[in-house]
Each structure stands twice: as structure tokens, then as C-alpha cells.
Tab-separated table of C-alpha atoms and ligand atoms in Angstrom:
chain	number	residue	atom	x	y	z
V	16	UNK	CA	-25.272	-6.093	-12.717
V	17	UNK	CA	-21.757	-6.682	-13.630
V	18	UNK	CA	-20.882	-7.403	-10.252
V	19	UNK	CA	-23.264	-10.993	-10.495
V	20	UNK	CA	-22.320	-11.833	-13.613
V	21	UNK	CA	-18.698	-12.435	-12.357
V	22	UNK	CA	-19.831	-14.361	-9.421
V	23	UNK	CA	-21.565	-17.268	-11.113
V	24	UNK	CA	-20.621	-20.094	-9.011
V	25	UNK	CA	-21.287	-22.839	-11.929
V	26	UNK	CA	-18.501	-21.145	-13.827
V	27	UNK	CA	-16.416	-20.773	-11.361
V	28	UNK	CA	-16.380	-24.280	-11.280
V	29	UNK	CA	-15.642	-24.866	-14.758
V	30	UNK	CA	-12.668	-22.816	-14.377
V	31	UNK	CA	-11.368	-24.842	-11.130
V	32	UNK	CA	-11.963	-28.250	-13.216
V	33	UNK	CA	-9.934	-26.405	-16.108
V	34	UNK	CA	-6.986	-25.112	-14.006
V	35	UNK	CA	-6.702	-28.346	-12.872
V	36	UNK	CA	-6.523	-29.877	-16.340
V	37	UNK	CA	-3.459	-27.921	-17.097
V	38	UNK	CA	-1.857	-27.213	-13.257
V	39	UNK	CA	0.780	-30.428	-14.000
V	40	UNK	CA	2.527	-31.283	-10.485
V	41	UNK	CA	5.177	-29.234	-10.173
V	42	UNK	CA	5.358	-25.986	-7.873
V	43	UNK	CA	4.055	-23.376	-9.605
V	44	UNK	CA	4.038	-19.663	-7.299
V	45	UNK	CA	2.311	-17.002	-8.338
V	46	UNK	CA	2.108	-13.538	-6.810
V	47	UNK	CA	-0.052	-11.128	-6.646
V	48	UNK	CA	0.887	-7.059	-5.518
V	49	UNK	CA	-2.539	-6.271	-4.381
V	50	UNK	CA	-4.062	-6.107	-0.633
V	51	UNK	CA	-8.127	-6.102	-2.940
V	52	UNK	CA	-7.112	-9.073	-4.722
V	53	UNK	CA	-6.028	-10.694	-1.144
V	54	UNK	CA	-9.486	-9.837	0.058
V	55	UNK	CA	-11.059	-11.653	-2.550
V	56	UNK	CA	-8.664	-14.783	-2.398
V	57	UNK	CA	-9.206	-15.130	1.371
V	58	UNK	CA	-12.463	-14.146	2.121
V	59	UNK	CA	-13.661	-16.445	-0.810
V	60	UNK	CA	-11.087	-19.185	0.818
V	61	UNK	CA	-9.904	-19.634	-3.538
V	62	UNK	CA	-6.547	-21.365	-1.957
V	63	UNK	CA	-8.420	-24.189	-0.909
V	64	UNK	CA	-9.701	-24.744	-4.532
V	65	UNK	CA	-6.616	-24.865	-6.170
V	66	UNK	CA	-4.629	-27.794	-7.017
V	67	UNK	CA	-2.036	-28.356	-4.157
V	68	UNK	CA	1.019	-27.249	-6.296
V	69	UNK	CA	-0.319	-24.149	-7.261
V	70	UNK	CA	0.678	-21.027	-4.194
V	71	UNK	CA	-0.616	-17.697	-4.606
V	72	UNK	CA	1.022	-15.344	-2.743
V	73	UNK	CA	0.670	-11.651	-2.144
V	74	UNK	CA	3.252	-9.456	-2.675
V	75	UNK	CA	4.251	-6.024	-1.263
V	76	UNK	CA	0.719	-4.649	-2.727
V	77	UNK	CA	-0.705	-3.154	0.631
V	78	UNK	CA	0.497	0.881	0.409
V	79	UNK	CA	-0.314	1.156	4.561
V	80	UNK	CA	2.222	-1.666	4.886
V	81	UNK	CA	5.126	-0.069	2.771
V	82	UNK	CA	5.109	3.291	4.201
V	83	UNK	CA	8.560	3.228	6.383
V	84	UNK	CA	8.453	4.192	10.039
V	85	UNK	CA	10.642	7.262	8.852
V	86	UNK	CA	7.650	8.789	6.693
V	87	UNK	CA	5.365	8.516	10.102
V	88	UNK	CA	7.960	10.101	11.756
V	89	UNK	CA	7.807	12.895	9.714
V	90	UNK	CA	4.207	13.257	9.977
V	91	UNK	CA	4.357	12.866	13.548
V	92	UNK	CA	6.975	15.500	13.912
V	93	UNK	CA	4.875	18.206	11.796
V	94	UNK	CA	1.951	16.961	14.052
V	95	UNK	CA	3.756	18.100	17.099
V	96	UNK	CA	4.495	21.384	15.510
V	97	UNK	CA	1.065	22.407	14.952
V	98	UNK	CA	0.593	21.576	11.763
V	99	UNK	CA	-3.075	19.642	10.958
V	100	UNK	CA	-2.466	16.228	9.479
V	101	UNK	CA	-4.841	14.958	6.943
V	102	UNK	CA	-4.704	11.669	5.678
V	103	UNK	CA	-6.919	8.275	4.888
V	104	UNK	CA	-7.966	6.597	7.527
V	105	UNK	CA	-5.835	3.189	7.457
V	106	UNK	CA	-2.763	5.211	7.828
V	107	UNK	CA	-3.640	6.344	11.868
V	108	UNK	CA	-2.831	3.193	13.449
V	109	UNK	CA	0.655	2.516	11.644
V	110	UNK	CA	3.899	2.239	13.887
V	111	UNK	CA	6.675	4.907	13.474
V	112	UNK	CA	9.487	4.280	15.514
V	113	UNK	CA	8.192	5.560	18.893
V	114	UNK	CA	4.724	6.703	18.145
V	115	UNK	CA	2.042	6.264	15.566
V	116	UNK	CA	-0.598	8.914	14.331
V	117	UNK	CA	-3.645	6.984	16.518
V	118	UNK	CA	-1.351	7.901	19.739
V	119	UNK	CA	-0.692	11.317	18.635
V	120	UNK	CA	-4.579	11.687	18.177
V	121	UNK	CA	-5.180	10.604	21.675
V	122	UNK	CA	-2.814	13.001	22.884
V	123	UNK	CA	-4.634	15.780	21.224
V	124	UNK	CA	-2.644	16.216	17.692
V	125	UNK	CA	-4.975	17.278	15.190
V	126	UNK	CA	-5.172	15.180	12.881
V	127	UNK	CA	-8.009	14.356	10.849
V	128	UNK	CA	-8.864	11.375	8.702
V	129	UNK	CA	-10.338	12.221	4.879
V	130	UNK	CA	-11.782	10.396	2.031
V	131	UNK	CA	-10.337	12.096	-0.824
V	132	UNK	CA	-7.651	14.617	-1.177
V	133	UNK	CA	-10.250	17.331	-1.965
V	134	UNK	CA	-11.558	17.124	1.520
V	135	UNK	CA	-7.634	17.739	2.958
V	136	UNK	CA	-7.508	21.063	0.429
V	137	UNK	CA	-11.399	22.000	2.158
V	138	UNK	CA	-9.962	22.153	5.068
V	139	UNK	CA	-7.074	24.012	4.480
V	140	UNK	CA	-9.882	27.086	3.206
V	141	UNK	CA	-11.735	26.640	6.794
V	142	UNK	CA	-8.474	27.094	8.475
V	143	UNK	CA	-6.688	29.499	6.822
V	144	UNK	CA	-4.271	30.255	10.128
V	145	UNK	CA	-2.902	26.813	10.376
V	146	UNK	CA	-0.878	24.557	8.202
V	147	UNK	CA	-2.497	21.527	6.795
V	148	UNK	CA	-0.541	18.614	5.514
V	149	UNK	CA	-1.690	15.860	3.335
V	150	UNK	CA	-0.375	12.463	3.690
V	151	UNK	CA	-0.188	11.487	0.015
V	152	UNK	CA	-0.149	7.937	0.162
V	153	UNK	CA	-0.773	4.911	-2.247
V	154	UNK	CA	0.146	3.626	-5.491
V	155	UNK	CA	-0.423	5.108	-8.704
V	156	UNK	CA	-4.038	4.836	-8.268
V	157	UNK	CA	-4.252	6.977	-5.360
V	158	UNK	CA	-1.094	9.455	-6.816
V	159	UNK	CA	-2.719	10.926	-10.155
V	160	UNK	CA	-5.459	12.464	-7.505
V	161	UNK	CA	-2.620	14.529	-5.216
V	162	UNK	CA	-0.906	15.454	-7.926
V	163	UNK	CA	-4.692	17.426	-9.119
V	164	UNK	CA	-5.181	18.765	-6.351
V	165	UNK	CA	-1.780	20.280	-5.658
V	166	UNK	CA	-1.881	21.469	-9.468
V	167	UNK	CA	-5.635	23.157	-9.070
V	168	UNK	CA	-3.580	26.080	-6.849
V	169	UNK	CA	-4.091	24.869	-3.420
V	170	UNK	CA	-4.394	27.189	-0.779
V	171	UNK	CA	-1.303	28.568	0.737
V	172	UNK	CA	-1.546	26.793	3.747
V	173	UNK	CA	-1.929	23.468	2.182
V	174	UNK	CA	1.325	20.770	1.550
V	175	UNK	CA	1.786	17.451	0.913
V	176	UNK	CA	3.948	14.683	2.191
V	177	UNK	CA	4.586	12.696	-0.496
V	178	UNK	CA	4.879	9.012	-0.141
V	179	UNK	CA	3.593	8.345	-3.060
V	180	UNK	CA	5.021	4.609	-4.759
V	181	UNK	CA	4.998	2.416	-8.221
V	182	UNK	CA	4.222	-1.081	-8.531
V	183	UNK	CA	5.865	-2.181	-11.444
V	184	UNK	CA	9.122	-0.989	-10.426
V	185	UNK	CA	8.391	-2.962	-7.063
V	186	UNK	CA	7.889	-5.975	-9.192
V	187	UNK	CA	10.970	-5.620	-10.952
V	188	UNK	CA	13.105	-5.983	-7.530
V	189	UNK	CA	11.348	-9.136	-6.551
V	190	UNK	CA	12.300	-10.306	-10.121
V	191	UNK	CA	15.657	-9.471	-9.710
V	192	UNK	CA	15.866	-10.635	-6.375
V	193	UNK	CA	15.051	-14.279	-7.508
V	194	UNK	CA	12.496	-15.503	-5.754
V	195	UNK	CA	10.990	-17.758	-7.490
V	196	UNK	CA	7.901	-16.092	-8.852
V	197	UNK	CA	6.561	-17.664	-12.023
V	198	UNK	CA	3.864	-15.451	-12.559
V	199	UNK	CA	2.113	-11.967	-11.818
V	200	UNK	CA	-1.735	-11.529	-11.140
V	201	UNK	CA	-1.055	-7.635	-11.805
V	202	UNK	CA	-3.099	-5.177	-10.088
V	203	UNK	CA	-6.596	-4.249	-11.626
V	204	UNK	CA	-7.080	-0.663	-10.583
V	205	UNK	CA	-3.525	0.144	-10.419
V	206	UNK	CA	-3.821	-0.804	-14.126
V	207	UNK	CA	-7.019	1.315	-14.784
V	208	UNK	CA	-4.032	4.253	-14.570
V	209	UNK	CA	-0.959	2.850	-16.021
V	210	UNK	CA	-2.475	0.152	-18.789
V	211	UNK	CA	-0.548	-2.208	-19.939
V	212	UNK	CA	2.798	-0.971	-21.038
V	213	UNK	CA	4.864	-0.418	-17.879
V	214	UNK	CA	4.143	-4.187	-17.352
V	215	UNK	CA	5.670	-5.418	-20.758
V	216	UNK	CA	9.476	-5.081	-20.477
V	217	UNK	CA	9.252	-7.079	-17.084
V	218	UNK	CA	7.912	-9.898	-19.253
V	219	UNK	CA	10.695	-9.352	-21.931
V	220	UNK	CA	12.930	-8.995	-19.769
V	221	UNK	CA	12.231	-11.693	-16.743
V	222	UNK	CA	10.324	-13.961	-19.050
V	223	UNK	CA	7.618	-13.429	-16.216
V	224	UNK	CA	4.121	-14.174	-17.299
V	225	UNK	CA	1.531	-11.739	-15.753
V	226	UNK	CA	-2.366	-11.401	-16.250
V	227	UNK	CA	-4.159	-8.331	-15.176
V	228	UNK	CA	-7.076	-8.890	-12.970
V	229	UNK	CA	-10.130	-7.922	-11.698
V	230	UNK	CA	-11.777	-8.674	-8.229
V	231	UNK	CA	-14.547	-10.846	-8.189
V	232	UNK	CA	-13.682	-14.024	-7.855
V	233	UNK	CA	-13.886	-15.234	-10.942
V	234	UNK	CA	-11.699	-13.095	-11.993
V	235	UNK	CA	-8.872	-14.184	-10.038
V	236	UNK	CA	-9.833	-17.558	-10.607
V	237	UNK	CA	-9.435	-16.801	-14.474
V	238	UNK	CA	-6.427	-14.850	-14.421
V	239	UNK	CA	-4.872	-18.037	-12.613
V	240	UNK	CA	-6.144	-20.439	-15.573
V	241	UNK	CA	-4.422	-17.903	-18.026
V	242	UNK	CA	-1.122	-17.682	-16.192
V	243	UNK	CA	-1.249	-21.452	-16.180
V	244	UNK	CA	-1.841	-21.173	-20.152
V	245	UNK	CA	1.320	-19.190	-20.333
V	246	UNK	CA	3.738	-21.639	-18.416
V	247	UNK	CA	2.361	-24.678	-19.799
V	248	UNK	CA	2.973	-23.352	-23.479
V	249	UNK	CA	6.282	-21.298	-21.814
V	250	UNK	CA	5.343	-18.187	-23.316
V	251	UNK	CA	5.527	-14.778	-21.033
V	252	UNK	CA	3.214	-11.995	-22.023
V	253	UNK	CA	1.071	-9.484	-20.376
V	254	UNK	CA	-2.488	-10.270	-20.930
V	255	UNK	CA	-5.752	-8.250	-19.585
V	256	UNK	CA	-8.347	-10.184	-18.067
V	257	UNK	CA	-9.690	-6.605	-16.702
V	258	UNK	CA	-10.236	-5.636	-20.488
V	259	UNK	CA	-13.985	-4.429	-18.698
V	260	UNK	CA	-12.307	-1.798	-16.689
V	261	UNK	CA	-8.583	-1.591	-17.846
V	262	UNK	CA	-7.900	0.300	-21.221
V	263	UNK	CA	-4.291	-0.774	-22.340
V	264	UNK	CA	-3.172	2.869	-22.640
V	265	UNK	CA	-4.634	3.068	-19.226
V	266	UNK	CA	-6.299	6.432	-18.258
V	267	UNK	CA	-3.843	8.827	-20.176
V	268	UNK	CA	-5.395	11.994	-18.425
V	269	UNK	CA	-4.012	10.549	-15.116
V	270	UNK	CA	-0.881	9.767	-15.949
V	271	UNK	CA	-0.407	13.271	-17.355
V	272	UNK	CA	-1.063	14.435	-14.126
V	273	UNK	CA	1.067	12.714	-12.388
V	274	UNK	CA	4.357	13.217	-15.199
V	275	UNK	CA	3.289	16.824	-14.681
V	276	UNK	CA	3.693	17.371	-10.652
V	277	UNK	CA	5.751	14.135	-10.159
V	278	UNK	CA	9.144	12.807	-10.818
V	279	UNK	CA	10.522	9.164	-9.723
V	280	UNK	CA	12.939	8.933	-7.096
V	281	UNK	CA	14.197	5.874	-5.146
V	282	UNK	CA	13.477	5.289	-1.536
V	283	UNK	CA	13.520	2.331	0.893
V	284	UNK	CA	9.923	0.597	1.242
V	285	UNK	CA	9.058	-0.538	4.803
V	286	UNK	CA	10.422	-4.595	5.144
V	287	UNK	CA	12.264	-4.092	1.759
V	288	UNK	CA	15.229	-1.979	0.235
V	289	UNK	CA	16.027	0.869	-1.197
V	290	UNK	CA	14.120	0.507	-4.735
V	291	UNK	CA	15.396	2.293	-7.484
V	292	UNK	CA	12.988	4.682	-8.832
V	293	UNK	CA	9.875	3.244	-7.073
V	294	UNK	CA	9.123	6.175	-5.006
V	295	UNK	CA	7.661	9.900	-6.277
V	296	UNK	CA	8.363	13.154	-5.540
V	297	UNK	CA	7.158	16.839	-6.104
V	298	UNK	CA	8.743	18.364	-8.862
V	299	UNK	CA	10.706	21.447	-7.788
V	300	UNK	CA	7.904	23.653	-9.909
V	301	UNK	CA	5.398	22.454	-6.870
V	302	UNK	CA	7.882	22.910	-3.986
V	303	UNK	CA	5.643	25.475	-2.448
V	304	UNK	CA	3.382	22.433	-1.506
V	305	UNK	CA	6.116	20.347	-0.944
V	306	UNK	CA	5.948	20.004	3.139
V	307	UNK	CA	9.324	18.417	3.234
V	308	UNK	CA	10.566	21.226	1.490
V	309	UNK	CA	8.654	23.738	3.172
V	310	UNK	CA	9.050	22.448	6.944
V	311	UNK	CA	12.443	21.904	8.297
V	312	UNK	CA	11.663	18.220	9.568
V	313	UNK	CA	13.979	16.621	12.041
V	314	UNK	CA	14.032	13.126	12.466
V	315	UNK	CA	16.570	10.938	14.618
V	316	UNK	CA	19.316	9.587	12.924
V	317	UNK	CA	19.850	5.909	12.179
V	318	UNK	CA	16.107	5.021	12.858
V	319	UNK	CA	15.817	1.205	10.952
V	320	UNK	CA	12.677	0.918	9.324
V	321	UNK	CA	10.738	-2.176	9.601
V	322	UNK	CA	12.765	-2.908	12.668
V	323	UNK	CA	9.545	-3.542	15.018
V	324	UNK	CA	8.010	-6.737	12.813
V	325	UNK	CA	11.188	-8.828	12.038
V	326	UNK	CA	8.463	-10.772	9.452
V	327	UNK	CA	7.150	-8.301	7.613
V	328	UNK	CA	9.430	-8.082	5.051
V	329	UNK	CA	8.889	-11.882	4.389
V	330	UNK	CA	5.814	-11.560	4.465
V	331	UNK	CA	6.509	-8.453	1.552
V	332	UNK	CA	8.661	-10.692	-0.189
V	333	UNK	CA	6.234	-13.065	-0.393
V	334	UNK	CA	8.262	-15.501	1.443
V	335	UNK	CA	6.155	-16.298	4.269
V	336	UNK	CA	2.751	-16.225	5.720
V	337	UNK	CA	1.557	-15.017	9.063
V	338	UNK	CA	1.295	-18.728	10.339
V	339	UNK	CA	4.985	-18.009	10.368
V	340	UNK	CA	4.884	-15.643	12.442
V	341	UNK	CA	5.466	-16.104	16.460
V	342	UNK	CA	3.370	-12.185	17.423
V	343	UNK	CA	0.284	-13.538	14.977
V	344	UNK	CA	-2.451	-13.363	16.843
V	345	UNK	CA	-0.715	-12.686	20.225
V	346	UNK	CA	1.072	-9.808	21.045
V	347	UNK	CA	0.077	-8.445	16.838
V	348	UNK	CA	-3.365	-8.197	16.470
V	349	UNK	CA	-5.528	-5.209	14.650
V	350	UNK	CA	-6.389	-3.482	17.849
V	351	UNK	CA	-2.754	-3.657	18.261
V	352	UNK	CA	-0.363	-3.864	15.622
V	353	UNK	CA	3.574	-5.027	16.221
V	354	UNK	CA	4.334	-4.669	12.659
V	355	UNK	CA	2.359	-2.476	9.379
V	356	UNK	CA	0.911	-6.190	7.715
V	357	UNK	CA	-1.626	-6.139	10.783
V	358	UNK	CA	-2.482	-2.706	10.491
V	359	UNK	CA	-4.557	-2.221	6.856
V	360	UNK	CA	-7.625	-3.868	5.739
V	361	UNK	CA	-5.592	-5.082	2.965
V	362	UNK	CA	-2.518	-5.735	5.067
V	363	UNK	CA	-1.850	-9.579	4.909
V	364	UNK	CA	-1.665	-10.314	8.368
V	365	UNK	CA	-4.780	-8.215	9.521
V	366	UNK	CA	-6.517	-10.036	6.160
V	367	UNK	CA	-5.982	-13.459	7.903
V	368	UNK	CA	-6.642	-12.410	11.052
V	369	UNK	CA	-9.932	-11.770	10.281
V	370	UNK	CA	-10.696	-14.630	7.618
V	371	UNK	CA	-8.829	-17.489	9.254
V	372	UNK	CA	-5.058	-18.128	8.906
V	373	UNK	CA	-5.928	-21.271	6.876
V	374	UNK	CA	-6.847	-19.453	4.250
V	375	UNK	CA	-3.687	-18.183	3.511
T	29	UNK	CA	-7.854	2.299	0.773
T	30	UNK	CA	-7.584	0.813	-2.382
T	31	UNK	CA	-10.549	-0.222	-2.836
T	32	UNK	CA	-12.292	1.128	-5.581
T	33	UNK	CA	-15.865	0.721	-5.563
T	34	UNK	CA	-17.871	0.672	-9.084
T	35	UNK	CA	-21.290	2.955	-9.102
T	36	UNK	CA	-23.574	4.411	-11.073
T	37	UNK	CA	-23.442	8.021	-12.810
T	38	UNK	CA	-27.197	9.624	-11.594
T	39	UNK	CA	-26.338	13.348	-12.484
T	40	UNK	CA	-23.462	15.014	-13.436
T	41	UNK	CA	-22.687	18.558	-12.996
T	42	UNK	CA	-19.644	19.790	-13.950
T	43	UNK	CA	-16.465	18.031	-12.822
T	44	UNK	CA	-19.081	16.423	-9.982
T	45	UNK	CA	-20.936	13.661	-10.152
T	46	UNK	CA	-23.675	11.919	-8.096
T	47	UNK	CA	-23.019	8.198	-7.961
T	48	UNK	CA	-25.394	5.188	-6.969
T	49	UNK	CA	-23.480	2.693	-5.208
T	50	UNK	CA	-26.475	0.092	-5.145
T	51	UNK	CA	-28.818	2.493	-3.339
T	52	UNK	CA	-26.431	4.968	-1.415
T	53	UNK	CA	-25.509	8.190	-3.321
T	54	UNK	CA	-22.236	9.883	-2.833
T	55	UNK	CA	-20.343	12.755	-5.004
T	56	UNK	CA	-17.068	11.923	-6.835
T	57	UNK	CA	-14.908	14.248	-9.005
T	58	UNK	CA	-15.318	12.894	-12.625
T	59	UNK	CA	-12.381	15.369	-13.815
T	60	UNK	CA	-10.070	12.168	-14.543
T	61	UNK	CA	-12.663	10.732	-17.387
T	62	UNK	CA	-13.208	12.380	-20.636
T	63	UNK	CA	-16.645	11.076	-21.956
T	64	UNK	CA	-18.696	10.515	-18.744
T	65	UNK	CA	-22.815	9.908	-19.009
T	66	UNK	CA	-25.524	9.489	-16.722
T	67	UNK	CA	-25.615	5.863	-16.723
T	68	UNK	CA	-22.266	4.611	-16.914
T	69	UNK	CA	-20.779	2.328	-14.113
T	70	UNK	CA	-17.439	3.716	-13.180
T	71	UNK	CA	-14.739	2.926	-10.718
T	72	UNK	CA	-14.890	5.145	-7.393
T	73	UNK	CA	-11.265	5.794	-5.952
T	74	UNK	CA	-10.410	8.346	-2.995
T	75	UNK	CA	-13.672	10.472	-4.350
T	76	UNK	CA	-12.559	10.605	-8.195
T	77	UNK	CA	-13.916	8.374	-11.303
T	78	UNK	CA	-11.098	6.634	-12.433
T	79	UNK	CA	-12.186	4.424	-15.269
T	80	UNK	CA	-15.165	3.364	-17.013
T	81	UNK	CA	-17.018	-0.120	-16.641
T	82	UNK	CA	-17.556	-1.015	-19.920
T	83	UNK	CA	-20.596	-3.186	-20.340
T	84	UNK	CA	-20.297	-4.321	-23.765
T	85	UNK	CA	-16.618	-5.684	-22.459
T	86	UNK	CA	-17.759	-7.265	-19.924
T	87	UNK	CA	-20.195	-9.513	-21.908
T	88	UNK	CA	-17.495	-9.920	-24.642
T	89	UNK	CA	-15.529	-11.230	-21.771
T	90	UNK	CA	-18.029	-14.012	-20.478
T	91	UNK	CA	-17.915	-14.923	-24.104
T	92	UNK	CA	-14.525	-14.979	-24.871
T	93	UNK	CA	-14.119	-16.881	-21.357
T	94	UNK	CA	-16.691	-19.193	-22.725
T	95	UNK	CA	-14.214	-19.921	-25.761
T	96	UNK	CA	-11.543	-20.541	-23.546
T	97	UNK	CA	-12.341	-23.260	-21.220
T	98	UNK	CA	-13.870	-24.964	-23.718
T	99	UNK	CA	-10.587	-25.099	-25.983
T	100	UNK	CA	-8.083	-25.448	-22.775
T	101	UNK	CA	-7.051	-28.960	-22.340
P	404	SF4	S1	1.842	-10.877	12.741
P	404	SF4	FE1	2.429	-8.744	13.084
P	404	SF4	S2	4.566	-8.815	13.620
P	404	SF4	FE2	4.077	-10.774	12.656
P	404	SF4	S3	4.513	-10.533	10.472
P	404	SF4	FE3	2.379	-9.988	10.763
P	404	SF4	S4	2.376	-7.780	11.081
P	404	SF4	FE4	4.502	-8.478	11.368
């Protein structure tokens, strides 16, 4: 039902005609920080509707594509000392710096891909004799879940890695790093968690407008037309376009949860820098599932991350597109990744790849 | 993996859920949500409920949408 009713392709047009009634001429670049709403803006080809000095550009929204070679690493190296790795799927095929979880597979690691965290803490009760480690992976929509399941008293055998990120802090850095955003489509279901407020003192403070916004269509198409409101009358707010799904406290159950087994910390991002407090970690109360506190993990030293796609990070930075990009399509494709944008469904590389670079 | 799917609420029991994603039924924990009913669309992510559809908002929406492109100019 709802899912039609935002798909109506005589509004959509209405909205086209009335984003170009107030696009003016002059470059306008908006962002968006999620690999869903770069589904829908490709695989509905929306670029090619919009006026041609309005870009939309995706941001550093894909979690696959963020996760540093390091953190692979890691979970390679517990791999390789017995451990069972358990993890979502789009995680298998990543590169670490020599390896990747897909190649450990082959080579008969155990490692097993899951659907939920639930499923990783199952099979930790079947397996009682082995170690089972949990990639925790994702934004905050994917964190509030880990930080259950490691509160609901795990079995003994059961850890986490924690690679857990936030967006808005993310956000912030591109800000700061002046690139020439001048807006934010913020992310829908990352919002379902955190609501609006997080949001608000990047407007205050960058004068940044920002809609949040579903993922039909439509709704990106809208959230564009109310950005567009807010530059033409210069004013920067944060307004929901979501209001169907998004609360503006957001859902205050999960961020207890996550304040409750989680504190921020500040690690590099794969293609981008150290960002300050844009990473989580396991409060020291939870260290017990903490694998990086409970396995003594050696890495090599001075690995770069990053280091194998010289692009990415532009292409995290929003700075350029995969057409850029000598490997697109040749020796980087989704059977074989060079760099982490090709390896996700929602990474932006592997997104063109499949729907045509023109669209980006 | 982000993508969160919305579904249907068929039966709940407990902090478990049977969901009707358009004719395919899967479980999801519904432990995040406080007031959860058979009937209510929610949003599926990594097996948990994470926020209601709200119907009533979504129609207010159209509406308001409605209001705006006709004032824009
Ligand atoms: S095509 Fe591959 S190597 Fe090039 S930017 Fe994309 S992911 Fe990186």
C-alpha cells in the first residue's frame, strides 16, 4: 500500500516541473550518506531528471565500503586461529590488505554469513567448544541490535568485533573539510534510530540545509524540492520528509541500548581520516564480549588502509564518480573488487556497475 | 545490508513476530518497538522491527506534499 502511493509517476512529475521552477542556474551539490538512497537514484536514473545544475552525490553512506582493511585483518587473523566468524553477507568479499574473508572461506576458515545478530549468538549455543565472533558492522541502524544481543548475556563463547560507526559525525568532517556541499538528503533509516536532533547543530553550525528522506522515489525527488526551498530562501534547517517512518526523538529504546553497551571513540574510516568520535566501542562493563579485548590480535604494522583503490576515498568524499576511475569496469568489477566501493550492493561503484555509469 | 524492508505484523508472540513481506513470511524480533499490533507495517532491519510505518502520516504527507507544490514558485 504505502509503497504505491509514493511511486505515482504523475506526481513525480509535478515535483520535477517544481524543482525546476526554483533550481536557478547556479551549481547547487547535494549529498546524500546513504548506499539505499543511491539505489533508488540510479536504478530510477532521477539524475537524468534534474535540472543540469543540480549534482547529487553520495557520500561515505555504504558501511561495507568504510570498514578499513585493518578491521578485516583482524577478522582474518581470529579466522586463522580457529575462531568461527559470523557476519552479514556483503562483508565476505571486502579486501584486507592481503586477504579478504571470501578467500579465507575458500581455504576452509569457518566463517559463516548471518542475517541478524541473533543467528551469530545461535550459533555460539550449537558450538559451545569454539569461539564465535560477530562482525558488528553498520551504522547506527545496524549498532542498537549488537549492542542487545551482547546485553541479553551471550554465551561465553560469543564476542564481537566492533566496527560499529555514526553518520552525523561523518557528516560533520565533510563539512569541515569544505567541500562544497550545500545540502544533506540525511539518511531515512539511520534516522528511524537517532531522529532528528544529532542532525541540528550541523545546520547551526555549517548553515547546511538537510532533509530527511525516505526511499521511493518520490521521496528523494521531494526531499530535493525541499532542500532547494531552503537555499533559495537561504535558510538551513533539518526538516523530515520521512515523518511516515522517522519519529523526531527517533526510536529512544534503541538508542538506550546502544548509550548502554557503547561509547564513541575515533577511528580512521576506509578512504577517509581519522574521525573524531565517529567510531563505537564496547564499554569496559561488556569487555568479556569484547573480542579485541579478549583475543590478543596481531596485525602488521604500518598497513595503509584504503591503499588498494587510490579512488575510493574520492569517491567517499563525494568528489568523484566511478567514470573517474581507470580499474571501473576492468580490472574492479563485483566478481572482483580492487577497492571496497565495488564490493556492496550499496557500494557506489558496484551500484553503477550494475545500473549504467551514466546514471551517476 | 541496509536495507530495511517494511512488512506486515501477522502474529506476534512475545518479543517475535511473524511478518508479511507481500506474501513471504519471515520472523523478526519486535523487542526495539513498544506498542506493536497485528497489522502494523514496520521497518525490517538485520531481523529486528525498528520503527513503525505510520499510515495516517503517510496520507498526511501526500497532503501536505499536495500543499506544497502548489504554493512553491
Ligand atoms: S572502480 Fe574499484 S578501484 Fe575504482 S574507485 Fe571504484 S571501487 Fe575503487
Amino acid at each position: 500500500m504505502m509503497q504505491n502511493t509514493f511511486n505515482d509517476k504523475s506526481t513525480a512529475e509535478r515535483i520535477i516541473r517544481k524543482i525546476k521552477s526554483v533550481s536557478g542556474s547556479e551549481k547547487i551539490k547535494l549529498m546524500h550518506v546513504c548506499g539505499t538512497h543511491e539505489q533508488t537514484i540510479t536504478k530510477n536514473g532521477l539524475r537524468a531528471l534534474l535540472p543540469e545544475n543540480i549534482e547529487v552525490v553520495p557520500g561515505p553512506g555504504c558501511p561495507v565500503c568504510i570498514t578499513p582493511a585493518r578491521e578485516i585483518d583482524s577478522s582474518i587473523y581470529l579466522s586463522r586461529s580457529g575462531a568461527i566468524i559470523t557476519t552479514y553477507g556483503d562483508m565476505l568479499r571486502v579486501p584486507g590488505s592481503t586477504s579478504s574473508l571470501a578467500k579465507e572461506k575458500a581455504q576452509g576458515g569457518d566463517i559463516r554469513i548471518v542475517y541478524s545478530p541473533i543467528e551469530a549468538v545461535e550459533i555460539a549455543k550449537r558450538n559451545p567448544g569454539k569461539n564465535i565472533v560477530f562482525l558488528g558492522i553498520g551504522f547506527e541502524t545496524t549498532a542498537p541490535m549488537t549492542a542487545q544481543v551482547i546485553k541479553n548475556a551471550p554465551p561465553d563463547n560469543f564476542s564481537v568485533l566492533c566496527f560499529h560507526r555514526l553518520v552525523p559525525p561523518a557528516m560533520e568532517l565533510l563539512l569541515k573539510g569544505g567541500y562544497d556541499i550545500d545540502g544533506f538528503i540525511d539518511p531515512g533509516h539511520v534516522s528511524t534510530i537517532i531522529g532528528t536532533a544529532p542532525y541540528v547543530p550541523l545546520s547551526e553550525k555549517y548553515h547546511i540545509p538537510q532533509v530527511i528522506s525516505g526511499f521511493e522515489p518520490l521521496d528523494v525527488l521531494m526531499s530535493i524540492f525541499m532542500l532547494l526551498g531552503q537555499i533559495k530562501n537561504n535558510t538551513a534547517i533539518v526538516e523530515n520528509e520521512y515523518v511516515r517512518a522517522v519519529k523526531s526523538e527517533g526510536n529512544l529504546h534503541a538508542q538506550k541500548l546502544m548509550g548502554e553497551v557503547f561509547e564513541p571513540c575515533s577511528k580512521e574510516w576506509r578512504g577517509l581520516p581519522v574521525i573524531p568520535d565517529a567510531s563505537l566501542k564496547i564499554k569496559p562493563e561488556f569487555s568479556e564480549y569484547d573480542a579485541e579485548k579478549r583475543f590478543d590480535i596481531e596485525l602488521a604494522e604500518g598497513e595503509a588502509c584504503g591503499a588498494d583503490c587510490p579512488m575510493c576515498g574520492n569517491i567517499l568524499k563525494g568528489l568523484s564518480n566511478p567514470a573517474d576511475c581507470e580499474l571501473f569496469g576492468k580490472a574492479c568489477t563485483p566478481e572482483n573488487p580492487v577497492g571496497a566501493c565495488m564490493v556492496s550492493s550499496e557500494g557506489t561503484c558496484n551500484i553503477a556497475y550494475r545500473y549504467g555509469i551514466n546514471q551517476i | 545490508m541496509c536495507l530495511a524492508v517494511p512488512a506486515r505484523v501477522t502474529t506476534i508472540n512475545g518479543e517475535e513476530a511473524v511478518l508479511d513481506y507481500g506474501g513471504v513470511t519471515r520472523k523478526a524480533n519486535i523487542s526495539m518497538l513498544s506498542d506493536v499490533n497485528v497489522g502494523d507495517y514496520v521497518l525490517v532491519h538485520v531481523g529486528y522491527a525498528i520503527s513503525k510505518m505510520d499510515e495516517e502520516e503517510a496520507l498526511e504527507t501526500l497532503k501536505l506534499w499536495d500543499e506544497m507544490l502548489a504554493a512553491a514558485q
